[in-house]
Amino acid sequence: YNISATKNENNTVSVAAMSTFGNIREDKNDYSPTGKTINDVSREDNYIEWNINVEQSGIYALTIYYSNNEEIGEHSYNVQHVERYATIEINGDGNIYYFRNTFSWDTFKTKVIYVQLNEGDNVIKAYNDASYIWNGNIPYMPRIVLLEYCLYTI
């Protein structure tokens, strides 16, 4: 990430500004940067949605703050494991992104993805599409705290 390549300051979308659909919980967490997390985001009918309005079309850096303490597999020695993942759709076009383990629900990391946003309104939808199921467990997204975005130029 080249900070000098960003043209604008970050814009922040907090938990309070996210729309949730389905059986999703909003939990208090004193260690979270916002004091809350969004939990239990699974399958396509349980999802988070953000509406973002930008002044200029272009590539944007989306920074997702999350926690992930899932350990479904048999690899407790592996610091790189990524049991939780998410499908993130930008205006209906989606990709799967993997989130590293934070080894505590009270520890938070960031995941930066680069996406094309259009001038005006953009809809970002996030869920776990259950395309990978480990040991028969329902897969969930990591716990989400907030989203930041800014225009990125190379």
mmCIF file of C-alpha atoms in Angstrom:
data_model
loop_
_atom_site.group_PDB
_atom_site.id
_atom_site.type_symbol
_atom_site.label_atom_id
_atom_site.label_comp_id
_atom_site.label_asym_id
_atom_site.label_seq_id
_atom_site.Cartn_x
_atom_site.Cartn_y
_atom_site.Cartn_z
ATOM 1 C CA TYR A 1 0.000 0.000 0.000
ATOM 2 C CA ASN A 2 1.526 3.294 -1.106
ATOM 3 C CA ILE A 3 0.007 6.025 1.060
ATOM 4 C CA SER A 4 1.406 8.778 -1.163
ATOM 5 C CA ALA A 5 -0.672 7.339 -4.029
ATOM 6 C CA THR A 6 -3.981 8.159 -2.353
ATOM 7 C CA LYS A 7 -5.593 11.389 -3.415
ATOM 8 C CA ASN A 8 -8.190 11.811 -0.665
ATOM 9 C CA GLU A 9 -8.481 11.209 3.046
ATOM 10 C CA ASN A 10 -10.216 8.051 4.213
ATOM 11 C CA ASN A 11 -13.987 8.021 4.490
ATOM 12 C CA THR A 12 -15.315 5.842 7.313
ATOM 13 C CA VAL A 13 -18.490 3.755 7.492
ATOM 14 C CA SER A 14 -19.121 2.608 11.073
ATOM 15 C CA VAL A 15 -21.206 -0.336 12.284
ATOM 16 C CA ALA A 16 -24.112 2.048 12.887
ATOM 17 C CA ALA A 17 -24.169 3.044 9.197
ATOM 18 C CA MET A 18 -24.169 -0.544 7.882
ATOM 19 C CA SER A 19 -27.455 -2.160 6.885
ATOM 20 C CA THR A 20 -27.837 -5.764 8.045
ATOM 21 C CA PHE A 21 -30.195 -8.393 6.654
ATOM 22 C CA GLY A 22 -31.096 -11.796 8.101
ATOM 23 C CA ASN A 23 -30.083 -13.228 11.466
ATOM 24 C CA ILE A 24 -27.089 -11.032 12.186
ATOM 25 C CA ARG A 25 -25.980 -9.861 15.634
ATOM 26 C CA GLU A 26 -24.448 -6.569 16.618
ATOM 27 C CA ASP A 27 -22.355 -7.179 19.738
ATOM 28 C CA LYS A 28 -20.595 -4.892 22.178
ATOM 29 C CA ASN A 29 -16.813 -5.277 22.203
ATOM 30 C CA ASP A 30 -14.723 -2.947 24.359
ATOM 31 C CA TYR A 31 -11.591 -3.687 22.300
ATOM 32 C CA SER A 32 -13.176 -2.821 18.960
ATOM 33 C CA PRO A 33 -12.288 0.593 17.476
ATOM 34 C CA THR A 34 -16.050 1.327 17.387
ATOM 35 C CA GLY A 35 -17.061 -0.541 20.552
ATOM 36 C CA LYS A 36 -19.161 -2.965 18.474
ATOM 37 C CA THR A 37 -18.835 -5.803 15.975
ATOM 38 C CA ILE A 38 -21.233 -7.339 13.468
ATOM 39 C CA ASN A 39 -21.392 -11.134 13.878
ATOM 40 C CA ASP A 40 -23.016 -14.241 12.384
ATOM 41 C CA VAL A 41 -22.857 -13.139 8.751
ATOM 42 C CA SER A 42 -23.250 -16.369 6.810
ATOM 43 C CA ARG A 43 -24.955 -17.507 3.615
ATOM 44 C CA GLU A 44 -26.347 -15.120 1.040
ATOM 45 C CA ASP A 45 -29.580 -14.342 2.950
ATOM 46 C CA ASN A 46 -27.550 -13.018 5.922
ATOM 47 C CA TYR A 47 -25.530 -10.069 4.714
ATOM 48 C CA ILE A 48 -24.184 -6.591 5.375
ATOM 49 C CA GLU A 49 -24.701 -3.773 2.930
ATOM 50 C CA TRP A 50 -22.994 -0.400 2.620
ATOM 51 C CA ASN A 51 -24.134 2.415 0.366
ATOM 52 C CA ILE A 52 -21.252 4.611 -0.706
ATOM 53 C CA ASN A 53 -21.522 7.755 -2.791
ATOM 54 C CA VAL A 54 -18.308 8.910 -4.471
ATOM 55 C CA GLU A 55 -17.655 12.036 -6.512
ATOM 56 C CA GLN A 56 -15.343 10.350 -9.013
ATOM 57 C CA SER A 57 -15.200 6.949 -10.726
ATOM 58 C CA GLY A 58 -11.987 5.039 -10.171
ATOM 59 C CA ILE A 59 -10.103 2.434 -8.198
ATOM 60 C CA TYR A 60 -10.745 2.706 -4.471
ATOM 61 C CA ALA A 61 -8.932 1.088 -1.566
ATOM 62 C CA LEU A 62 -11.478 -0.465 0.803
ATOM 63 C CA THR A 63 -10.057 -1.181 4.245
ATOM 64 C CA ILE A 64 -12.114 -3.642 6.286
ATOM 65 C CA TYR A 65 -11.489 -3.826 10.046
ATOM 66 C CA TYR A 66 -12.237 -7.316 11.392
ATOM 67 C CA SER A 67 -11.574 -10.012 13.993
ATOM 68 C CA ASN A 68 -11.345 -13.745 13.291
ATOM 69 C CA ASN A 69 -10.706 -16.388 15.949
ATOM 70 C CA GLU A 70 -12.176 -19.348 14.052
ATOM 71 C CA GLU A 71 -10.240 -22.605 14.336
ATOM 72 C CA ILE A 72 -12.255 -25.303 12.585
ATOM 73 C CA GLY A 73 -9.427 -27.252 10.967
ATOM 74 C CA GLU A 74 -6.652 -29.257 12.602
ATOM 75 C CA HIS A 75 -3.788 -26.814 12.254
ATOM 76 C CA SER A 76 -3.460 -24.871 15.503
ATOM 77 C CA TYR A 77 0.254 -24.509 14.791
ATOM 78 C CA ASN A 78 -0.364 -22.573 11.574
ATOM 79 C CA VAL A 79 -0.386 -18.791 12.069
ATOM 80 C CA GLN A 80 -1.520 -18.261 8.468
ATOM 81 C CA HIS A 81 -4.848 -20.105 8.571
ATOM 82 C CA VAL A 82 -7.955 -18.427 7.177
ATOM 83 C CA GLU A 83 -11.162 -20.281 8.150
ATOM 84 C CA ARG A 84 -13.313 -17.191 7.608
ATOM 85 C CA TYR A 85 -13.805 -15.604 4.211
ATOM 86 C CA ALA A 86 -16.340 -13.330 2.547
ATOM 87 C CA THR A 87 -17.919 -12.720 -0.803
ATOM 88 C CA ILE A 88 -17.864 -8.983 -1.384
ATOM 89 C CA GLU A 89 -19.999 -7.645 -4.207
ATOM 90 C CA ILE A 90 -19.537 -4.200 -5.679
ATOM 91 C CA ASN A 91 -22.693 -3.174 -7.545
ATOM 92 C CA GLY A 92 -23.575 -6.868 -8.037
ATOM 93 C CA ASP A 93 -20.138 -8.121 -9.139
ATOM 94 C CA GLY A 94 -18.531 -10.286 -6.441
ATOM 95 C CA ASN A 95 -15.252 -11.911 -5.445
ATOM 96 C CA ILE A 96 -14.185 -14.073 -2.501
ATOM 97 C CA TYR A 97 -11.660 -12.584 -0.063
ATOM 98 C CA TYR A 98 -9.854 -14.454 2.718
ATOM 99 C CA PHE A 99 -9.240 -13.025 6.194
ATOM 100 C CA ARG A 100 -6.309 -14.181 8.318
ATOM 101 C CA ASN A 101 -6.892 -15.376 11.834
ATOM 102 C CA THR A 102 -6.447 -12.778 14.601
ATOM 103 C CA PHE A 103 -6.310 -15.473 17.354
ATOM 104 C CA SER A 104 -8.805 -13.557 19.509
ATOM 105 C CA TRP A 105 -12.229 -12.014 19.009
ATOM 106 C CA ASP A 106 -10.775 -8.962 20.791
ATOM 107 C CA THR A 107 -7.862 -8.481 18.359
ATOM 108 C CA PHE A 108 -8.458 -6.601 15.123
ATOM 109 C CA LYS A 109 -6.667 -6.488 11.790
ATOM 110 C CA THR A 110 -7.338 -4.847 8.464
ATOM 111 C CA LYS A 111 -7.883 -6.289 5.009
ATOM 112 C CA VAL A 112 -7.394 -3.909 2.066
ATOM 113 C CA ILE A 113 -9.024 -4.704 -1.265
ATOM 114 C CA TYR A 114 -8.988 -2.590 -4.409
ATOM 115 C CA VAL A 115 -12.278 -2.159 -6.257
ATOM 116 C CA GLN A 116 -13.796 -0.123 -9.065
ATOM 117 C CA LEU A 117 -16.438 2.342 -7.839
ATOM 118 C CA ASN A 118 -18.643 4.408 -10.105
ATOM 119 C CA GLU A 119 -19.366 8.088 -9.730
ATOM 120 C CA GLY A 120 -22.465 8.449 -7.563
ATOM 121 C CA ASP A 121 -24.076 5.680 -5.540
ATOM 122 C CA ASN A 122 -22.433 2.275 -5.134
ATOM 123 C CA VAL A 123 -23.755 -0.737 -3.222
ATOM 124 C CA ILE A 124 -21.307 -2.992 -1.389
ATOM 125 C CA LYS A 125 -22.735 -6.291 -0.165
ATOM 126 C CA ALA A 126 -20.783 -8.746 2.021
ATOM 127 C CA TYR A 127 -21.678 -12.308 3.019
ATOM 128 C CA ASN A 128 -20.213 -15.806 3.216
ATOM 129 C CA ASP A 129 -21.401 -17.848 0.233
ATOM 130 C CA ALA A 130 -20.674 -21.217 1.932
ATOM 131 C CA SER A 131 -18.565 -22.372 -1.003
ATOM 132 C CA TYR A 132 -16.083 -23.917 1.470
ATOM 133 C CA ILE A 133 -17.364 -25.912 4.421
ATOM 134 C CA TRP A 134 -14.859 -27.370 6.898
ATOM 135 C CA ASN A 135 -15.832 -30.330 9.102
ATOM 136 C CA GLY A 136 -19.544 -29.747 8.359
ATOM 137 C CA ASN A 137 -19.614 -26.331 10.081
ATOM 138 C CA ILE A 138 -21.597 -23.403 8.690
ATOM 139 C CA PRO A 139 -19.039 -20.852 7.494
ATOM 140 C CA TYR A 140 -19.246 -17.248 8.645
ATOM 141 C CA MET A 141 -17.576 -14.015 7.666
ATOM 142 C CA PRO A 142 -15.107 -12.533 10.126
ATOM 143 C CA ARG A 143 -16.595 -10.121 12.642
ATOM 144 C CA ILE A 144 -16.740 -6.727 10.966
ATOM 145 C CA VAL A 145 -16.024 -3.460 12.764
ATOM 146 C CA LEU A 146 -15.890 -0.724 10.152
ATOM 147 C CA LEU A 147 -15.047 0.090 6.563
ATOM 148 C CA GLU A 148 -12.825 2.882 5.254
ATOM 149 C CA TYR A 149 -12.444 3.843 1.621
ATOM 150 C CA CYS A 150 -10.418 6.297 -0.407
ATOM 151 C CA LEU A 151 -9.602 6.953 -4.053
ATOM 152 C CA TYR A 152 -6.417 5.190 -5.085
ATOM 153 C CA THR A 153 -4.201 6.139 -8.005
ATOM 154 C CA ILE A 154 -1.127 4.354 -9.298
#
